[in-house]
Amino acid sequence: MRIIPCLDVKGGRVVKGVNFVNLVDAGDPVEQARLYDRAGADELCFLDITASSDNRDTLYDVVQRTAEACFMPLTVGGGVRKIEDIRRLLLSGADKVSINTAAVKDPDFVKQAAQKFGDQCIVVSIDAKETAPGRFEIFTHGGREPTGIDAVGFAKRMAENGAGELLVTSMDRDGTRAGYNLALTRAIADAVTVPVIASGGVGTLDHLVEGIRDGHATAVLAASIFHFGTYTIAEAKAHMAGAGLPMRLLH
Amino acid sequence: MAVVVVDYGAGNLKSAAKALMEAAKGTGVEVAVTADPAAVARADRIVLPGVGAFADCKAGLEAHAGLIEALNEAVLAKQRPFLGICVGMQLMATLGIEYGEHKGLDWIEGKVVRLTPNDPTLKIPQIGWNNLSPSTHPVLRGLPQDADAYFVHSYHFVAARDADVLSRIDYGGPVVAAVGRDNLIGVQFHPEKSQAVGLRLLADFLKWQPS
C-alpha cells in the first residue's frame, strides 16, 4: 500500500509546502521532493495549479530537476489537455500523468493517451461530490461546475479506455480533515480492476487506514497533514503497518 | 568503462540513464543513451529499459536496423553484462503473449503472460512496492533483507527453468521479480524508481563480473 504526498505547484513554486527547517528554498518543489524521497514516501505527486497555460515551461523545468534528484515515481497533473502536454511531461521525467477536465470533456482523449504512452502512465483524476446519499457526481473547475456525470460509471469507462490508475478525490471532503468519503472510494474501487488512489479530506492517520481498509484503495494521497508537519511519512507508515496493512518500511 | 542504455523509443529510458549515472558517480563509468548498433556492439555493459506493451517494445527494437543483431553480438557472443528492466526484462523471453503472440529475444526460455493473482481483490496492473525474495546473485545479494522494489506491470515472466529465476515476489501467488543466467539479468521492477534499493542494484550491476 502506498503513501503519496501531493505538492501544489504554481508558477514553478510550491504553494502549500512543508515547514521544514534547514531548507535552502522552501518554495522549491525540488527541495521538497528530496525531503519526501528521503522520508520514504512511496511516490510523489505534483499538481500544477497555475491558472494560465502560458507558464508551462516552468513546470517542465521543475519536473526535470526533480527527476534528476529523486529516484521515485513521480505523477504530474494539472492542465493536461493535449497529447503533446503528456509527451512533454514524460520527456521531462514524469512517470505518470494525471488527466482531469480533459477526460471529462473527451473520454476518447484517455484512450488515445493510453494507446500512445501505455496504460501504466495514464492516471485519470476524478473529482466527485456526493449529491444525494450514494449518488456521486463528477465536478470540474475545482468542484464548482457540476457535470451531471455519474462518477462510478465514468470511472468504469475510464478504466476501459486504458487509465492505469484512478485518483479519486471527494470534493466535499477536500480540506475538511474529516476523512475520505469512503462510500465514494469504495464504490469506484469495487467497480474497476485498476488501482484506486484515495484523496480528499485526510486529517488523521486513521483516515489513511480507512481509505485502504474500508475504501478499498491501494494508495492514499495526502497533502496538508504532511506539509504542515502534523505527521511524518514514517509515522503514517508505522500507523498503517500497525493496523495490519502491508507497508514498505524504511531500512 | 562504457555502459549503454538502449534507446529504442521506449518511455522512461531517461530515468534509467539518470539513475545509472547516479549509481556510477565517482567510478569513472560513462553512461550513454544510444540506438546506434555499433555503439551497442562495442559497449562494456548494456541496459535495456522498457515500458508499455511487449509487442510495441519489440517493434521499437526491430525498427532500428541492426540493433537486435548488435544486442545478440554483445550479449551472446561477447558475453557483456546485460540488464533488462521491466519490459526490457520481458523481452529476454522466448514469447510474449500480450495482444497476440510475439517473439522475444529468446535469451531466457519462457513466456510473458498476464498476471492472474489468486486473490480477486488484487489490482491489475500491480502498481507499487513489493518484497523481493532473497537472492545470492552478485547483482541482488547486496540488497537489504526483505528489500522492497517498485513494480508497474500487468504481465509477468514465466520461466521454463527454475534455475533461471533469481527472485520472486508474492502477488496472489509467486511472481518472478528477477531472471538471469551467465552474463544476463532482468528485473521486472524499476530500479530507477526504487530509491536506495534501486541505486544499490544498479551500482552492483556496474561492478558485476560474471564468471
Coordinates of C-alpha atoms in Angstrom, one line a residue:
Chain A
M1 CA 0.0 0.0 0.0
R2 CA 1.3 3.4 -1.0
I3 CA 1.5 6.8 0.7
I4 CA 1.7 9.6 -1.8
P5 CA 2.3 13.2 -0.7
C6 CA 0.9 15.8 -3.1
L7 CA 2.5 19.2 -3.7
D8 CA 0.6 22.0 -5.2
V9 CA 2.8 23.9 -7.6
K10 CA 2.1 27.3 -9.0
G11 CA 4.4 29.1 -11.4
G12 CA 7.1 26.6 -10.5
R13 CA 6.8 27.2 -6.8
V14 CA 5.2 25.2 -4.0
V15 CA 2.1 26.8 -2.8
K16 CA 1.3 24.7 0.3
G17 CA 4.6 23.4 1.4
V18 CA 6.4 21.7 4.2
N19 CA 7.5 23.9 7.0
F20 CA 10.8 22.1 7.5
V21 CA 13.8 23.9 8.8
N22 CA 17.2 23.9 7.0
L23 CA 15.7 24.3 3.6
V24 CA 17.7 26.4 1.3
D25 CA 14.5 27.3 -0.5
A26 CA 11.2 26.1 1.0
G27 CA 9.3 27.1 -2.1
D28 CA 11.4 25.0 -4.4
P29 CA 9.4 21.8 -5.4
V30 CA 12.7 20.0 -6.0
E31 CA 13.9 20.6 -2.4
Q32 CA 10.6 19.4 -1.1
A33 CA 10.7 16.3 -3.4
R34 CA 14.1 15.5 -2.0
L35 CA 12.8 15.6 1.6
Y36 CA 9.9 13.3 0.8
D37 CA 12.3 11.0 -1.1
R38 CA 14.5 10.7 2.0
A39 CA 11.5 10.4 4.3
G40 CA 10.4 7.2 2.4
A41 CA 7.3 8.5 0.5
D42 CA 6.3 5.7 -1.9
E43 CA 5.6 8.1 -4.7
L44 CA 5.2 11.8 -5.2
C45 CA 2.6 13.9 -6.9
F46 CA 2.8 17.4 -8.3
L47 CA -0.4 19.2 -9.0
D48 CA 0.2 22.3 -11.2
I49 CA -2.4 24.9 -10.2
T50 CA -1.0 27.6 -12.4
A51 CA -4.2 29.2 -13.8
S52 CA -2.9 30.1 -17.3
S53 CA -1.2 27.7 -19.6
D54 CA 1.5 30.1 -20.7
N55 CA 3.8 29.2 -17.8
R56 CA 4.2 25.5 -18.6
D57 CA 7.9 25.7 -19.2
T58 CA 8.5 26.4 -15.5
L59 CA 6.6 23.1 -14.8
Y60 CA 8.7 21.1 -17.2
D61 CA 11.9 22.5 -15.7
V62 CA 10.6 21.6 -12.2
V63 CA 9.8 18.1 -13.3
Q64 CA 13.1 17.6 -15.0
R65 CA 15.1 18.8 -12.0
T66 CA 13.0 16.6 -9.7
A67 CA 13.6 13.5 -11.8
E68 CA 17.3 14.2 -11.7
A69 CA 17.3 14.4 -7.9
C70 CA 14.8 11.8 -6.9
F71 CA 14.6 8.2 -7.9
M72 CA 11.0 7.6 -7.0
P73 CA 7.8 7.5 -9.1
L74 CA 6.5 11.0 -9.9
T75 CA 3.0 11.8 -11.1
V76 CA 2.3 15.2 -12.6
G77 CA -1.2 16.6 -13.1
G78 CA -3.0 19.9 -13.7
G79 CA -3.8 21.5 -17.0
V80 CA -3.1 18.4 -19.1
R81 CA -5.2 18.9 -22.2
K82 CA -3.3 17.6 -25.2
I83 CA -1.3 14.6 -26.2
E84 CA 1.7 16.9 -26.6
D85 CA 1.3 18.0 -22.9
I86 CA 1.7 14.4 -21.9
R87 CA 4.6 13.8 -24.1
R88 CA 6.5 16.8 -22.7
L89 CA 5.8 15.8 -19.1
L90 CA 7.0 12.3 -19.7
L91 CA 10.1 13.5 -21.6
S92 CA 10.8 15.9 -18.7
G93 CA 10.9 12.9 -16.4
A94 CA 7.3 12.3 -15.1
D95 CA 6.4 8.6 -14.7
K96 CA 2.7 9.2 -14.8
V97 CA 0.5 12.0 -16.0
S98 CA -2.9 12.7 -14.4
I99 CA -5.7 13.9 -16.6
N100 CA -8.8 15.5 -15.2
T101 CA -11.0 18.0 -17.1
A102 CA -9.8 16.8 -20.5
A103 CA -11.0 13.3 -19.7
V104 CA -14.5 14.6 -18.7
K105 CA -14.7 16.7 -21.9
D106 CA -13.5 14.0 -24.2
P107 CA -13.2 10.4 -22.8
D108 CA -11.5 9.3 -26.0
F109 CA -8.6 11.5 -25.1
V110 CA -7.7 9.0 -22.4
K111 CA -7.9 6.2 -24.9
Q112 CA -5.6 8.0 -27.3
A113 CA -3.2 8.8 -24.5
A114 CA -3.1 5.2 -23.2
Q115 CA -2.6 3.8 -26.7
K116 CA 0.3 6.2 -27.3
F117 CA 2.1 6.0 -24.0
G118 CA 0.8 2.9 -22.3
D119 CA -1.8 2.4 -19.6
Q120 CA 0.8 2.5 -16.9
C121 CA 1.5 6.2 -17.2
I122 CA -2.1 7.4 -17.5
V123 CA -3.9 8.3 -14.3
V124 CA -7.4 9.7 -14.5
S125 CA -8.2 12.1 -11.8
I126 CA -11.9 12.0 -10.7
D127 CA -13.3 14.9 -8.6
A128 CA -16.7 13.9 -7.3
K129 CA -19.3 15.1 -4.8
E130 CA -22.0 13.1 -3.0
T131 CA -25.1 14.9 -4.3
A132 CA -27.5 12.5 -2.7
P133 CA -26.8 9.5 -0.4
G134 CA -24.9 7.0 -2.5
R135 CA -25.0 9.2 -5.6
F136 CA -21.7 10.6 -6.7
E137 CA -21.4 13.2 -9.4
I138 CA -18.3 14.5 -11.3
F139 CA -17.5 18.1 -10.7
T140 CA -14.9 20.2 -12.6
H141 CA -13.2 23.5 -12.1
G142 CA -12.1 22.8 -8.5
G143 CA -15.5 21.5 -7.5
R144 CA -17.5 24.4 -8.8
E145 CA -19.0 23.0 -12.0
P146 CA -21.5 20.1 -11.9
T147 CA -21.4 17.9 -14.9
G148 CA -24.4 15.5 -14.3
I149 CA -22.0 12.6 -14.9
D150 CA -22.2 9.6 -12.5
A151 CA -18.7 9.1 -11.0
V152 CA -18.8 5.3 -10.8
G153 CA -19.9 4.9 -14.4
F154 CA -17.3 7.4 -15.5
A155 CA -14.6 5.5 -13.5
K156 CA -15.5 2.2 -15.2
R157 CA -15.4 3.8 -18.6
M158 CA -12.0 5.4 -17.9
A159 CA -10.6 2.1 -16.8
E160 CA -11.9 0.5 -20.0
N161 CA -10.4 3.3 -22.0
G162 CA -6.9 2.5 -20.6
A163 CA -6.5 4.5 -17.4
G164 CA -3.8 2.6 -15.5
E165 CA -4.9 4.1 -12.2
L166 CA -7.7 6.3 -10.9
L167 CA -7.2 9.2 -8.4
V168 CA -10.5 9.7 -6.7
T169 CA -11.0 12.9 -4.8
S170 CA -14.1 13.6 -2.7
M171 CA -14.6 17.3 -3.3
D172 CA -17.0 17.7 -0.5
R173 CA -14.3 16.4 1.9
D174 CA -11.2 18.2 0.4
G175 CA -9.7 20.4 3.0
T176 CA -12.1 19.4 5.8
R177 CA -9.8 16.9 7.6
A178 CA -12.9 14.9 8.2
G179 CA -11.6 11.8 6.4
Y180 CA -12.1 10.4 2.9
N181 CA -15.6 9.9 1.5
L182 CA -15.2 6.1 1.9
A183 CA -18.5 5.3 0.2
L184 CA -17.2 7.1 -2.9
T185 CA -13.8 5.5 -2.8
R186 CA -15.2 2.0 -2.2
A187 CA -17.9 2.3 -4.9
I188 CA -15.3 3.1 -7.5
A189 CA -12.6 0.7 -6.2
D190 CA -15.0 -2.2 -6.3
A191 CA -16.2 -1.3 -9.8
V192 CA -12.8 -1.4 -11.5
T193 CA -9.8 -3.7 -11.6
V194 CA -7.2 -0.9 -11.8
P195 CA -5.7 0.6 -8.6
V196 CA -7.6 3.5 -6.9
I197 CA -5.8 6.3 -5.0
A198 CA -8.0 7.8 -2.3
S199 CA -7.8 11.6 -1.9
G200 CA -9.5 14.5 -0.2
G201 CA -10.2 15.1 3.5
V202 CA -7.4 13.4 5.4
G203 CA -6.9 14.8 8.9
T204 CA -5.7 11.9 10.9
L205 CA -3.6 8.7 10.4
D206 CA -6.7 6.6 11.0
H207 CA -8.2 8.2 7.9
L208 CA -5.3 6.8 5.8
V209 CA -6.0 3.3 7.2
E210 CA -9.7 3.7 6.5
G211 CA -9.0 4.7 2.9
I212 CA -7.4 1.3 2.3
R213 CA -9.3 -0.9 4.7
D214 CA -12.8 0.5 4.1
G215 CA -12.4 2.5 0.9
H216 CA -10.6 -0.4 -0.9
A217 CA -8.0 1.9 -2.3
T218 CA -4.4 0.7 -2.7
A219 CA -2.8 4.1 -2.2
V220 CA -3.6 7.2 -0.2
L221 CA -2.8 10.7 -1.2
A222 CA -2.5 13.5 1.3
A223 CA -1.2 17.0 1.3
S224 CA -1.6 19.1 4.4
I225 CA -1.1 16.5 7.2
F226 CA 2.5 16.0 5.8
H227 CA 3.2 19.6 4.6
F228 CA 2.3 21.2 7.9
G229 CA 4.4 18.7 9.8
T230 CA 1.3 17.2 11.6
Y231 CA 2.7 13.8 10.9
T232 CA 5.8 12.4 9.2
I233 CA 5.7 9.8 6.5
A234 CA 7.4 7.4 8.9
E235 CA 4.6 7.9 11.5
A236 CA 2.0 7.4 8.9
K237 CA 3.6 4.1 7.7
A238 CA 4.1 2.8 11.2
H239 CA 0.5 3.5 12.0
M240 CA -0.8 1.8 8.9
A241 CA 1.5 -1.2 9.4
G242 CA 0.2 -1.4 13.0
A243 CA -3.3 -1.6 11.6
G244 CA -2.2 -4.7 9.6
L245 CA -1.7 -3.1 6.2
P246 CA 1.3 -4.2 4.2
M247 CA 3.6 -1.1 4.0
R248 CA 7.1 -0.6 2.8
L249 CA 9.1 0.4 5.8
L250 CA 12.5 2.1 5.5
H251 CA 15.6 0.0 6.3
Chain B
M1 CA 34.0 1.6 -19.0
A2 CA 31.1 2.4 -21.3
V3 CA 27.6 1.5 -20.4
V4 CA 24.9 2.0 -23.0
V5 CA 21.2 2.4 -22.3
V6 CA 19.5 1.2 -25.4
D7 CA 17.2 3.9 -26.9
Y8 CA 14.5 2.4 -29.0
G9 CA 11.8 4.9 -28.2
A10 CA 10.6 3.2 -25.1
G11 CA 9.3 5.6 -22.4
N12 CA 11.4 6.0 -19.3
L13 CA 14.9 5.5 -20.6
K14 CA 15.9 8.9 -19.3
S15 CA 15.1 7.9 -15.7
A16 CA 17.1 4.7 -16.2
A17 CA 20.1 6.6 -17.6
K18 CA 19.9 9.2 -14.7
A19 CA 19.7 6.6 -12.1
L20 CA 22.7 4.7 -13.7
M21 CA 24.7 8.0 -13.7
E22 CA 23.8 8.5 -10.0
A23 CA 24.9 4.9 -9.3
A24 CA 28.1 5.3 -11.3
K25 CA 29.1 8.6 -9.5
G26 CA 32.8 8.6 -8.8
T27 CA 33.5 5.3 -10.6
G28 CA 34.5 6.8 -13.9
V29 CA 31.9 4.7 -15.7
E30 CA 30.4 6.5 -18.7
V31 CA 26.7 6.2 -19.4
A32 CA 25.4 6.8 -22.9
V33 CA 21.9 6.6 -24.3
T34 CA 22.0 5.3 -27.9
A35 CA 20.3 3.4 -30.6
D36 CA 23.4 3.0 -32.6
P37 CA 24.1 -0.7 -33.3
A38 CA 27.8 -0.1 -33.5
A39 CA 27.8 1.5 -30.0
V40 CA 25.8 -1.3 -28.6
A41 CA 28.0 -4.0 -30.1
R42 CA 31.1 -2.4 -28.6
A43 CA 29.6 -1.5 -25.2
D44 CA 31.1 -2.9 -22.0
R45 CA 27.7 -3.2 -20.4
I46 CA 24.2 -2.9 -21.7
V47 CA 20.9 -1.8 -20.1
L48 CA 17.6 -2.4 -21.9
P49 CA 14.7 -0.4 -20.3
G50 CA 11.1 -0.6 -21.4
V51 CA 7.6 0.4 -20.6
G52 CA 4.3 -0.2 -22.4
A53 CA 3.3 -3.2 -24.3
F54 CA 5.6 -6.2 -25.3
A55 CA 4.8 -6.0 -29.0
D56 CA 5.3 -2.2 -29.2
C57 CA 8.7 -2.5 -27.5
K58 CA 9.8 -5.4 -29.7
A59 CA 8.7 -3.4 -32.8
G60 CA 10.7 -0.5 -31.4
L61 CA 13.8 -2.7 -31.3
E62 CA 13.1 -4.0 -34.8
A63 CA 12.6 -0.5 -36.2
H64 CA 16.3 0.2 -35.7
A65 CA 18.1 -1.8 -38.4
G66 CA 20.9 -3.9 -37.0
L67 CA 20.0 -3.3 -33.3
I68 CA 18.9 -6.8 -32.4
E69 CA 21.9 -8.2 -34.2
A70 CA 24.1 -5.8 -32.2
L71 CA 22.4 -6.9 -28.9
N72 CA 22.9 -10.5 -29.8
E73 CA 26.6 -9.9 -30.6
A74 CA 27.3 -8.0 -27.4
V75 CA 25.3 -10.2 -25.1
L76 CA 25.6 -13.7 -26.6
A77 CA 28.9 -13.6 -28.5
K78 CA 30.9 -11.2 -26.4
Q79 CA 29.1 -12.1 -23.1
R80 CA 28.8 -8.5 -21.9
P81 CA 26.9 -7.9 -18.7
F82 CA 23.3 -7.1 -19.6
L83 CA 20.4 -5.7 -17.5
G84 CA 16.8 -5.7 -18.7
I85 CA 14.3 -3.6 -16.9
C86 CA 10.5 -4.2 -16.9
V87 CA 9.5 -4.8 -20.5
G88 CA 13.3 -4.8 -21.2
M89 CA 13.4 -7.9 -19.0
Q90 CA 10.3 -9.4 -20.5
L91 CA 11.9 -9.1 -24.0
M92 CA 14.5 -11.6 -22.9
A93 CA 11.8 -14.3 -23.0
T94 CA 11.0 -16.6 -25.9
L95 CA 7.5 -15.4 -26.3
G96 CA 5.3 -12.5 -25.2
I97 CA 1.5 -13.1 -25.0
E98 CA 0.0 -9.6 -24.9
Y99 CA -2.3 -8.5 -27.8
G100 CA -1.4 -11.7 -29.7
E101 CA 1.8 -13.8 -29.6
H102 CA 5.1 -12.1 -30.2
K103 CA 8.6 -13.4 -30.3
G104 CA 11.1 -12.1 -27.8
L105 CA 14.9 -12.1 -27.9
D106 CA 14.7 -15.7 -26.6
W107 CA 17.7 -15.4 -24.3
I108 CA 15.9 -16.9 -21.3
E109 CA 13.4 -19.7 -22.1
G110 CA 10.0 -18.6 -21.0
K111 CA 6.8 -16.8 -21.7
V112 CA 5.4 -13.5 -20.7
V113 CA 1.7 -13.8 -19.7
R114 CA -1.0 -11.8 -18.0
L115 CA -0.9 -11.6 -14.2
T116 CA -3.6 -13.8 -12.7
P117 CA -3.5 -13.3 -8.9
N118 CA -5.5 -15.9 -7.0
D119 CA -6.8 -13.1 -4.8
P120 CA -9.5 -11.3 -6.8
T121 CA -9.2 -8.1 -4.8
L122 CA -5.6 -7.7 -6.0
K123 CA -5.5 -5.0 -8.7
I124 CA -4.1 -5.2 -12.2
P125 CA -1.7 -3.5 -13.1
Q126 CA 0.2 -4.2 -9.9
I127 CA 1.4 -0.7 -9.1
G128 CA 3.5 -0.3 -6.0
W129 CA 6.2 -1.7 -3.8
N130 CA 6.7 -5.4 -3.2
N131 CA 9.1 -7.6 -1.2
L132 CA 11.9 -9.3 -3.1
S133 CA 12.8 -12.8 -2.1
P134 CA 16.5 -13.0 -1.2
S135 CA 19.0 -14.0 -3.9
T136 CA 22.6 -14.9 -3.8
H137 CA 23.2 -13.4 -7.3
P138 CA 26.0 -10.9 -7.2
V139 CA 23.7 -8.1 -8.5
L140 CA 21.0 -8.8 -5.9
R141 CA 22.8 -10.1 -2.8
G142 CA 23.8 -6.6 -1.7
L143 CA 20.2 -5.6 -1.2
P144 CA 18.8 -5.4 2.3
Q145 CA 16.8 -8.4 3.5
D146 CA 13.2 -8.0 2.5
A147 CA 14.1 -5.2 0.1
D148 CA 11.1 -3.5 -1.5
A149 CA 11.2 -2.6 -5.1
Y150 CA 8.7 -0.6 -7.2
F151 CA 6.6 -2.6 -9.7
V152 CA 4.3 -1.4 -12.5
H153 CA 3.1 -4.3 -14.7
S154 CA 0.1 -6.3 -15.9
Y155 CA 2.2 -9.1 -17.4
H156 CA 4.9 -11.3 -15.9
F157 CA 7.7 -13.7 -16.9
V158 CA 7.0 -17.4 -16.5
A159 CA 10.4 -19.1 -16.8
A160 CA 10.7 -22.6 -18.3
R161 CA 13.6 -23.4 -15.9
D162 CA 13.5 -22.8 -12.2
A163 CA 17.3 -22.2 -12.2
D164 CA 16.8 -19.0 -14.3
V165 CA 14.6 -17.4 -11.6
L166 CA 16.6 -15.3 -9.3
S167 CA 14.0 -13.7 -7.1
R168 CA 10.2 -13.7 -6.7
I169 CA 7.5 -11.6 -5.1
D170 CA 4.1 -12.6 -3.8
Y171 CA 1.2 -11.1 -5.7
G172 CA -1.6 -13.5 -5.2
G173 CA 0.9 -16.3 -5.8
P174 CA 4.6 -16.2 -6.7
V175 CA 5.6 -13.8 -9.5
V176 CA 9.0 -13.6 -11.0
A177 CA 10.9 -10.5 -10.0
A178 CA 14.3 -11.3 -11.5
V179 CA 15.6 -13.7 -14.0
G180 CA 19.1 -14.4 -15.2
R181 CA 21.8 -16.8 -16.3
D182 CA 25.5 -16.3 -17.1
N183 CA 26.0 -12.6 -18.0
L184 CA 22.3 -11.8 -18.2
I185 CA 20.0 -10.4 -15.6
G186 CA 16.5 -9.0 -16.0
V187 CA 14.3 -7.4 -13.3
Q188 CA 10.5 -6.9 -13.5
F189 CA 10.6 -3.9 -11.2
H190 CA 12.1 -0.4 -11.8
P191 CA 15.4 0.0 -10.0
E192 CA 15.5 3.6 -11.3
K193 CA 12.3 4.2 -9.2
S194 CA 13.2 2.1 -6.2
Q195 CA 15.1 4.8 -4.3
A196 CA 18.1 3.4 -2.3
V197 CA 17.4 -0.2 -3.1
G198 CA 17.4 0.5 -6.8
L199 CA 20.5 2.6 -6.8
R200 CA 22.3 -0.2 -4.9
L201 CA 21.2 -2.7 -7.5
L202 CA 22.4 -0.5 -10.4
A203 CA 25.8 0.1 -8.6
D204 CA 26.2 -3.6 -8.1
F205 CA 25.3 -4.3 -11.8
L206 CA 28.1 -1.8 -12.8
K207 CA 30.6 -3.8 -10.7
W208 CA 29.4 -7.2 -11.7
Q209 CA 32.0 -9.6 -13.2
P210 CA 30.0 -12.6 -14.4
S211 CA 32.2 -15.7 -14.2

